[in-house]
């Protein structure tokens, strides 16, 4: 089935991404090409994603300014978890 073949190709490309930057760049180009071939506007997708990231950044900044001690507690908790995870 075509969908299963596409999923398998994407999975193989995702494995290549972890091999290095050149492989990741090539995999990205192929994925963009595949998306465009089925009619998906990747430029619009990246623009929309950028807008969402900007909005998320704004919301996080507002929340941190509103409750700095809470943000500090979350940062300490995440640091503790990552520290324990990295120590293993």
mmCIF file of N, CA and C in Angstrom:
data_model
loop_
_atom_site.group_PDB
_atom_site.id
_atom_site.type_symbol
_atom_site.label_atom_id
_atom_site.label_comp_id
_atom_site.label_asym_id
_atom_site.label_seq_id
_atom_site.Cartn_x
_atom_site.Cartn_y
_atom_site.Cartn_z
ATOM 1 N N UNK A 1 0.845 -1.175 0.000
ATOM 2 C CA UNK A 1 0.000 0.000 0.000
ATOM 3 C C UNK A 1 0.891 1.238 0.000
ATOM 4 N N UNK A 2 0.446 2.298 -0.669
ATOM 5 C CA UNK A 2 1.251 3.507 -0.842
ATOM 6 C C UNK A 2 1.543 4.203 0.477
ATOM 7 N N UNK A 3 0.574 4.261 1.353
ATOM 8 C CA UNK A 3 0.762 4.929 2.642
ATOM 9 C C UNK A 3 1.811 4.197 3.464
ATOM 10 N N UNK A 4 1.760 2.889 3.472
ATOM 11 C CA UNK A 4 2.742 2.111 4.232
ATOM 12 C C UNK A 4 4.141 2.318 3.665
ATOM 13 N N UNK A 5 4.258 2.410 2.332
ATOM 14 C CA UNK A 5 5.554 2.674 1.712
ATOM 15 C C UNK A 5 6.078 4.043 2.119
ATOM 16 N N UNK A 6 5.174 5.040 2.140
ATOM 17 C CA UNK A 6 5.566 6.390 2.552
ATOM 18 C C UNK A 6 6.030 6.413 3.998
ATOM 19 N N UNK A 7 5.304 5.708 4.855
ATOM 20 C CA UNK A 7 5.674 5.650 6.273
ATOM 21 C C UNK A 7 7.039 4.986 6.418
ATOM 22 N N UNK A 8 7.263 3.935 5.676
ATOM 23 C CA UNK A 8 8.556 3.244 5.747
ATOM 24 C C UNK A 8 9.681 4.149 5.262
ATOM 25 N N UNK A 9 9.437 4.898 4.165
ATOM 26 C CA UNK A 9 10.457 5.820 3.654
ATOM 27 C C UNK A 9 10.760 6.911 4.663
ATOM 28 N N UNK A 10 9.721 7.465 5.280
ATOM 29 C CA UNK A 10 9.928 8.525 6.282
ATOM 30 C C UNK A 10 10.684 7.978 7.481
ATOM 31 N N UNK A 11 10.362 6.754 7.898
ATOM 32 C CA UNK A 11 11.060 6.132 9.027
ATOM 33 C C UNK A 11 12.543 5.960 8.707
ATOM 34 N N UNK A 12 12.847 5.492 7.501
ATOM 35 C CA UNK A 12 14.254 5.325 7.106
ATOM 36 C C UNK A 12 14.976 6.665 7.070
ATOM 37 N N UNK A 13 14.274 7.686 6.564
ATOM 38 C CA UNK A 13 14.885 9.006 6.520
ATOM 39 C C UNK A 13 15.107 9.556 7.925
ATOM 40 N N UNK A 14 14.192 9.306 8.820
ATOM 41 C CA UNK A 14 14.344 9.761 10.206
ATOM 42 C C UNK A 14 15.554 9.110 10.851
ATOM 43 N N UNK A 15 15.802 7.854 10.516
ATOM 44 C CA UNK A 15 16.994 7.178 11.035
ATOM 45 C C UNK A 15 18.247 7.832 10.479
ATOM 46 N N UNK A 16 18.195 8.259 9.212
ATOM 47 C CA UNK A 16 19.353 8.918 8.605
ATOM 48 C C UNK A 16 19.637 10.262 9.263
ATOM 49 N N UNK A 17 18.601 10.937 9.719
ATOM 50 C CA UNK A 17 18.771 12.248 10.348
ATOM 51 C C UNK A 17 19.702 12.149 11.545
ATOM 52 N N UNK A 18 19.592 11.062 12.277
ATOM 53 C CA UNK A 18 20.426 10.899 13.466
ATOM 54 C C UNK A 18 21.878 10.594 13.120
ATOM 55 N N UNK A 19 22.161 10.313 11.860
ATOM 56 C CA UNK A 19 23.534 9.974 11.463
ATOM 57 C C UNK A 19 24.429 11.199 11.286
ATOM 58 N N UNK A 20 23.860 12.328 10.924
ATOM 59 C CA UNK A 20 24.688 13.509 10.772
ATOM 60 C C UNK A 20 23.981 14.611 10.028
ATOM 61 N N UNK A 21 24.600 15.803 9.997
ATOM 62 C CA UNK A 21 23.942 16.964 9.403
ATOM 63 C C UNK A 21 23.730 16.845 7.892
ATOM 64 N N UNK A 22 24.666 16.250 7.158
ATOM 65 C CA UNK A 22 24.495 16.125 5.715
ATOM 66 C C UNK A 22 23.326 15.208 5.385
ATOM 67 N N UNK A 23 23.236 14.112 6.110
ATOM 68 C CA UNK A 23 22.133 13.181 5.894
ATOM 69 C C UNK A 23 20.805 13.824 6.267
ATOM 70 N N UNK A 24 20.811 14.613 7.343
ATOM 71 C CA UNK A 24 19.593 15.297 7.786
ATOM 72 C C UNK A 24 19.132 16.301 6.736
ATOM 73 N N UNK A 25 20.071 17.024 6.172
ATOM 74 C CA UNK A 25 19.731 18.007 5.141
ATOM 75 C C UNK A 25 19.116 17.320 3.924
ATOM 76 N N UNK A 26 19.724 16.233 3.486
ATOM 77 C CA UNK A 26 19.212 15.481 2.340
ATOM 78 C C UNK A 26 17.831 14.890 2.639
ATOM 79 N N UNK A 27 17.661 14.362 3.846
ATOM 80 C CA UNK A 27 16.366 13.799 4.228
ATOM 81 C C UNK A 27 15.308 14.889 4.247
ATOM 82 N N UNK A 28 15.652 16.050 4.740
ATOM 83 C CA UNK A 28 14.715 17.169 4.764
ATOM 84 C C UNK A 28 14.299 17.584 3.366
ATOM 85 N N UNK A 29 15.258 17.637 2.454
ATOM 86 C CA UNK A 29 14.924 17.984 1.069
ATOM 87 C C UNK A 29 13.980 16.963 0.446
ATOM 88 N N UNK A 30 14.235 15.701 0.716
ATOM 89 C CA UNK A 30 13.379 14.660 0.147
ATOM 90 C C UNK A 30 11.966 14.724 0.730
ATOM 91 N N UNK A 31 11.879 14.960 2.009
ATOM 92 C CA UNK A 31 10.559 15.048 2.651
ATOM 93 C C UNK A 31 9.785 16.242 2.091
ATOM 94 N N UNK A 32 10.430 17.379 1.949
ATOM 95 C CA UNK A 32 9.776 18.557 1.382
ATOM 96 C C UNK A 32 9.322 18.270 -0.043
ATOM 97 N N UNK A 33 10.166 17.613 -0.815
ATOM 98 C CA UNK A 33 9.810 17.258 -2.187
ATOM 99 C C UNK A 33 8.593 16.342 -2.223
ATOM 100 N N UNK A 34 8.573 15.350 -1.337
ATOM 101 C CA UNK A 34 7.434 14.428 -1.281
ATOM 102 C C UNK A 34 6.155 15.153 -0.887
ATOM 103 N N UNK A 35 6.241 16.050 0.084
ATOM 104 C CA UNK A 35 5.062 16.798 0.512
ATOM 105 C C UNK A 35 4.542 17.684 -0.612
ATOM 106 N N UNK A 36 5.459 18.334 -1.316
ATOM 107 C CA UNK A 36 5.035 19.201 -2.425
ATOM 108 C C UNK A 36 4.415 18.383 -3.548
ATOM 109 N N UNK A 37 4.900 17.166 -3.760
ATOM 110 C CA UNK A 37 4.364 16.335 -4.846
ATOM 111 C C UNK A 37 2.921 15.904 -4.589
ATOM 112 N N UNK A 38 2.504 15.887 -3.331
ATOM 113 C CA UNK A 38 1.109 15.543 -3.031
ATOM 114 C C UNK A 38 0.258 16.787 -2.774
ATOM 115 N N UNK A 39 0.816 17.968 -3.066
ATOM 116 C CA UNK A 39 0.033 19.189 -3.000
ATOM 117 C C UNK A 39 0.058 19.927 -1.684
ATOM 118 N N UNK A 40 0.995 19.623 -0.819
ATOM 119 C CA UNK A 40 1.091 20.321 0.464
ATOM 120 C C UNK A 40 2.051 21.492 0.314
ATOM 121 N N UNK A 41 1.601 22.677 0.687
ATOM 122 C CA UNK A 41 2.415 23.888 0.585
ATOM 123 C C UNK A 41 3.321 23.984 1.808
ATOM 124 N N UNK A 42 4.552 23.521 1.658
ATOM 125 C CA UNK A 42 5.487 23.489 2.786
ATOM 126 C C UNK A 42 5.904 24.892 3.223
ATOM 127 N N UNK A 43 5.925 25.824 2.282
ATOM 128 C CA UNK A 43 6.276 27.201 2.656
ATOM 129 C C UNK A 43 5.222 27.777 3.598
ATOM 130 N N UNK A 44 3.960 27.525 3.292
ATOM 131 C CA UNK A 44 2.873 28.008 4.153
ATOM 132 C C UNK A 44 2.916 27.302 5.504
ATOM 133 N N UNK A 45 3.253 26.000 5.495
ATOM 134 C CA UNK A 45 3.355 25.255 6.750
ATOM 135 C C UNK A 45 4.436 25.841 7.644
ATOM 136 N N UNK A 46 5.601 26.139 7.069
ATOM 137 C CA UNK A 46 6.690 26.684 7.885
ATOM 138 C C UNK A 46 6.356 28.085 8.373
ATOM 139 N N UNK A 47 5.645 28.865 7.553
ATOM 140 C CA UNK A 47 5.219 30.197 7.971
ATOM 141 C C UNK A 47 4.239 30.111 9.140
ATOM 142 N N UNK A 48 3.282 29.201 9.035
ATOM 143 C CA UNK A 48 2.308 29.018 10.113
ATOM 144 C C UNK A 48 2.987 28.527 11.386
ATOM 145 N N UNK A 49 3.947 27.616 11.241
ATOM 146 C CA UNK A 49 4.673 27.115 12.412
ATOM 147 C C UNK A 49 5.452 28.243 13.084
ATOM 148 N N UNK A 50 6.059 29.107 12.285
ATOM 149 C CA UNK A 50 6.787 30.249 12.834
ATOM 150 C C UNK A 50 5.882 31.188 13.606
ATOM 151 N N UNK A 51 4.676 31.395 13.072
ATOM 152 C CA UNK A 51 3.710 32.246 13.765
ATOM 153 C C UNK A 51 3.308 31.635 15.102
ATOM 154 N N UNK A 52 3.105 30.323 15.114
ATOM 155 C CA UNK A 52 2.714 29.632 16.342
ATOM 156 C C UNK A 52 3.830 29.696 17.384
ATOM 157 N N UNK A 53 5.073 29.536 16.931
ATOM 158 C CA UNK A 53 6.207 29.594 17.856
ATOM 159 C C UNK A 53 6.312 30.988 18.460
ATOM 160 N N UNK A 54 6.120 32.004 17.637
ATOM 161 C CA UNK A 54 6.175 33.379 18.145
ATOM 162 C C UNK A 54 5.096 33.609 19.196
ATOM 163 N N UNK A 55 3.904 33.102 18.924
ATOM 164 C CA UNK A 55 2.808 33.253 19.876
ATOM 165 C C UNK A 55 3.112 32.516 21.174
ATOM 166 N N UNK A 56 3.655 31.310 21.065
ATOM 167 C CA UNK A 56 4.005 30.529 22.250
ATOM 168 C C UNK A 56 5.081 31.235 23.068
ATOM 169 N N UNK A 57 6.079 31.783 22.402
ATOM 170 C CA UNK A 57 7.129 32.522 23.104
ATOM 171 C C UNK A 57 6.539 33.700 23.862
ATOM 172 N N UNK A 58 5.631 34.424 23.222
ATOM 173 C CA UNK A 58 4.997 35.574 23.870
ATOM 174 C C UNK A 58 4.221 35.135 25.108
ATOM 175 N N UNK A 59 3.481 34.029 24.984
ATOM 176 C CA UNK A 59 2.704 33.535 26.120
ATOM 177 C C UNK A 59 3.602 33.094 27.276
ATOM 178 N N UNK A 60 4.696 32.435 26.954
ATOM 179 C CA UNK A 60 5.630 31.985 27.998
ATOM 180 C C UNK A 60 6.250 33.188 28.697
ATOM 181 N N UNK A 61 6.649 34.180 27.945
ATOM 182 C CA UNK A 61 7.245 35.379 28.538
ATOM 183 C C UNK A 61 6.255 36.068 29.474
ATOM 184 N N UNK A 62 5.003 36.178 29.026
ATOM 185 C CA UNK A 62 3.982 36.788 29.880
ATOM 186 C C UNK A 62 3.781 35.995 31.169
ATOM 187 N N UNK A 63 3.749 34.674 31.050
ATOM 188 C CA UNK A 63 3.536 33.826 32.231
ATOM 189 C C UNK A 63 4.710 33.939 33.209
ATOM 190 N N UNK A 64 5.925 33.948 32.689
ATOM 191 C CA UNK A 64 7.102 34.061 33.553
ATOM 192 C C UNK A 64 7.111 35.412 34.260
ATOM 193 N N UNK A 65 6.746 36.465 33.542
ATOM 194 C CA UNK A 65 6.702 37.792 34.178
ATOM 195 C C UNK A 65 5.604 37.874 35.232
ATOM 196 N N UNK A 66 4.493 37.182 34.985
ATOM 197 C CA UNK A 66 3.383 37.222 35.930
ATOM 198 C C UNK A 66 3.686 36.424 37.195
ATOM 199 N N UNK A 67 4.384 35.289 37.044
ATOM 200 C CA UNK A 67 4.663 34.416 38.189
ATOM 201 C C UNK A 67 6.111 33.901 38.125
ATOM 202 N N UNK A 68 7.066 34.773 38.458
ATOM 203 C CA UNK A 68 8.478 34.389 38.326
ATOM 204 C C UNK A 68 8.895 33.249 39.265
ATOM 205 N N UNK A 69 8.339 33.199 40.464
ATOM 206 C CA UNK A 69 8.738 32.120 41.384
ATOM 207 C C UNK A 69 8.248 30.760 40.883
ATOM 208 N N UNK A 70 7.079 30.740 40.308
ATOM 209 C CA UNK A 70 6.555 29.496 39.747
ATOM 210 C C UNK A 70 7.444 29.027 38.586
ATOM 211 N N UNK A 71 7.853 29.973 37.731
ATOM 212 C CA UNK A 71 8.725 29.636 36.611
ATOM 213 C C UNK A 71 10.067 29.106 37.121
ATOM 214 N N UNK A 72 10.585 29.721 38.172
ATOM 215 C CA UNK A 72 11.845 29.267 38.761
ATOM 216 C C UNK A 72 11.708 27.855 39.333
ATOM 217 N N UNK A 73 10.589 27.577 39.985
ATOM 218 C CA UNK A 73 10.354 26.234 40.524
ATOM 219 C C UNK A 73 10.281 25.191 39.413
ATOM 220 N N UNK A 74 9.588 25.522 38.326
ATOM 221 C CA UNK A 74 9.510 24.587 37.190
ATOM 222 C C UNK A 74 10.899 24.343 36.588
ATOM 223 N N UNK A 75 11.674 25.411 36.433
ATOM 224 C CA UNK A 75 13.016 25.268 35.868
ATOM 225 C C UNK A 75 13.887 24.392 36.766
ATOM 226 N N UNK A 76 13.785 24.567 38.072
ATOM 227 C CA UNK A 76 14.564 23.746 39.005
ATOM 228 C C UNK A 76 14.127 22.293 38.941
ATOM 229 N N UNK A 77 12.825 22.056 38.862
ATOM 230 C CA UNK A 77 12.322 20.675 38.784
ATOM 231 C C UNK A 77 12.793 19.998 37.503
ATOM 232 N N UNK A 78 12.714 20.717 36.389
ATOM 233 C CA UNK A 78 13.164 20.141 35.115
ATOM 234 C C UNK A 78 14.667 19.887 35.165
ATOM 235 N N UNK A 79 15.424 20.818 35.734
ATOM 236 C CA UNK A 79 16.868 20.622 35.863
ATOM 237 C C UNK A 79 17.210 19.417 36.709
ATOM 238 N N UNK A 80 16.455 19.210 37.771
ATOM 239 C CA UNK A 80 16.679 18.060 38.641
ATOM 240 C C UNK A 80 16.407 16.747 37.893
ATOM 241 N N UNK A 81 15.312 16.707 37.178
ATOM 242 C CA UNK A 81 14.970 15.488 36.425
ATOM 243 C C UNK A 81 16.011 15.211 35.348
ATOM 244 N N UNK A 82 16.398 16.232 34.598
ATOM 245 C CA UNK A 82 17.408 16.047 33.556
ATOM 246 C C UNK A 82 18.742 15.645 34.172
ATOM 247 N N UNK A 83 19.074 16.222 35.316
ATOM 248 C CA UNK A 83 20.320 15.860 35.996
ATOM 249 C C UNK A 83 20.334 14.401 36.417
ATOM 250 N N UNK A 84 19.245 13.914 37.002
ATOM 251 C CA UNK A 84 19.176 12.499 37.375
ATOM 252 C C UNK A 84 19.227 11.604 36.157
ATOM 253 N N UNK A 85 18.535 12.022 35.112
ATOM 254 C CA UNK A 85 18.505 11.223 33.874
ATOM 255 C C UNK A 85 19.896 11.151 33.250
ATOM 256 N N UNK A 86 20.613 12.263 33.240
ATOM 257 C CA UNK A 86 21.937 12.300 32.642
ATOM 258 C C UNK A 86 22.967 11.529 33.469
ATOM 259 N N UNK A 87 22.734 11.431 34.765
ATOM 260 C CA UNK A 87 23.679 10.743 35.644
ATOM 261 C C UNK A 87 23.644 9.232 35.472
ATOM 262 N N UNK A 88 22.560 8.735 34.893
ATOM 263 C CA UNK A 88 22.452 7.268 34.744
ATOM 264 C C UNK A 88 23.246 6.743 33.611
#
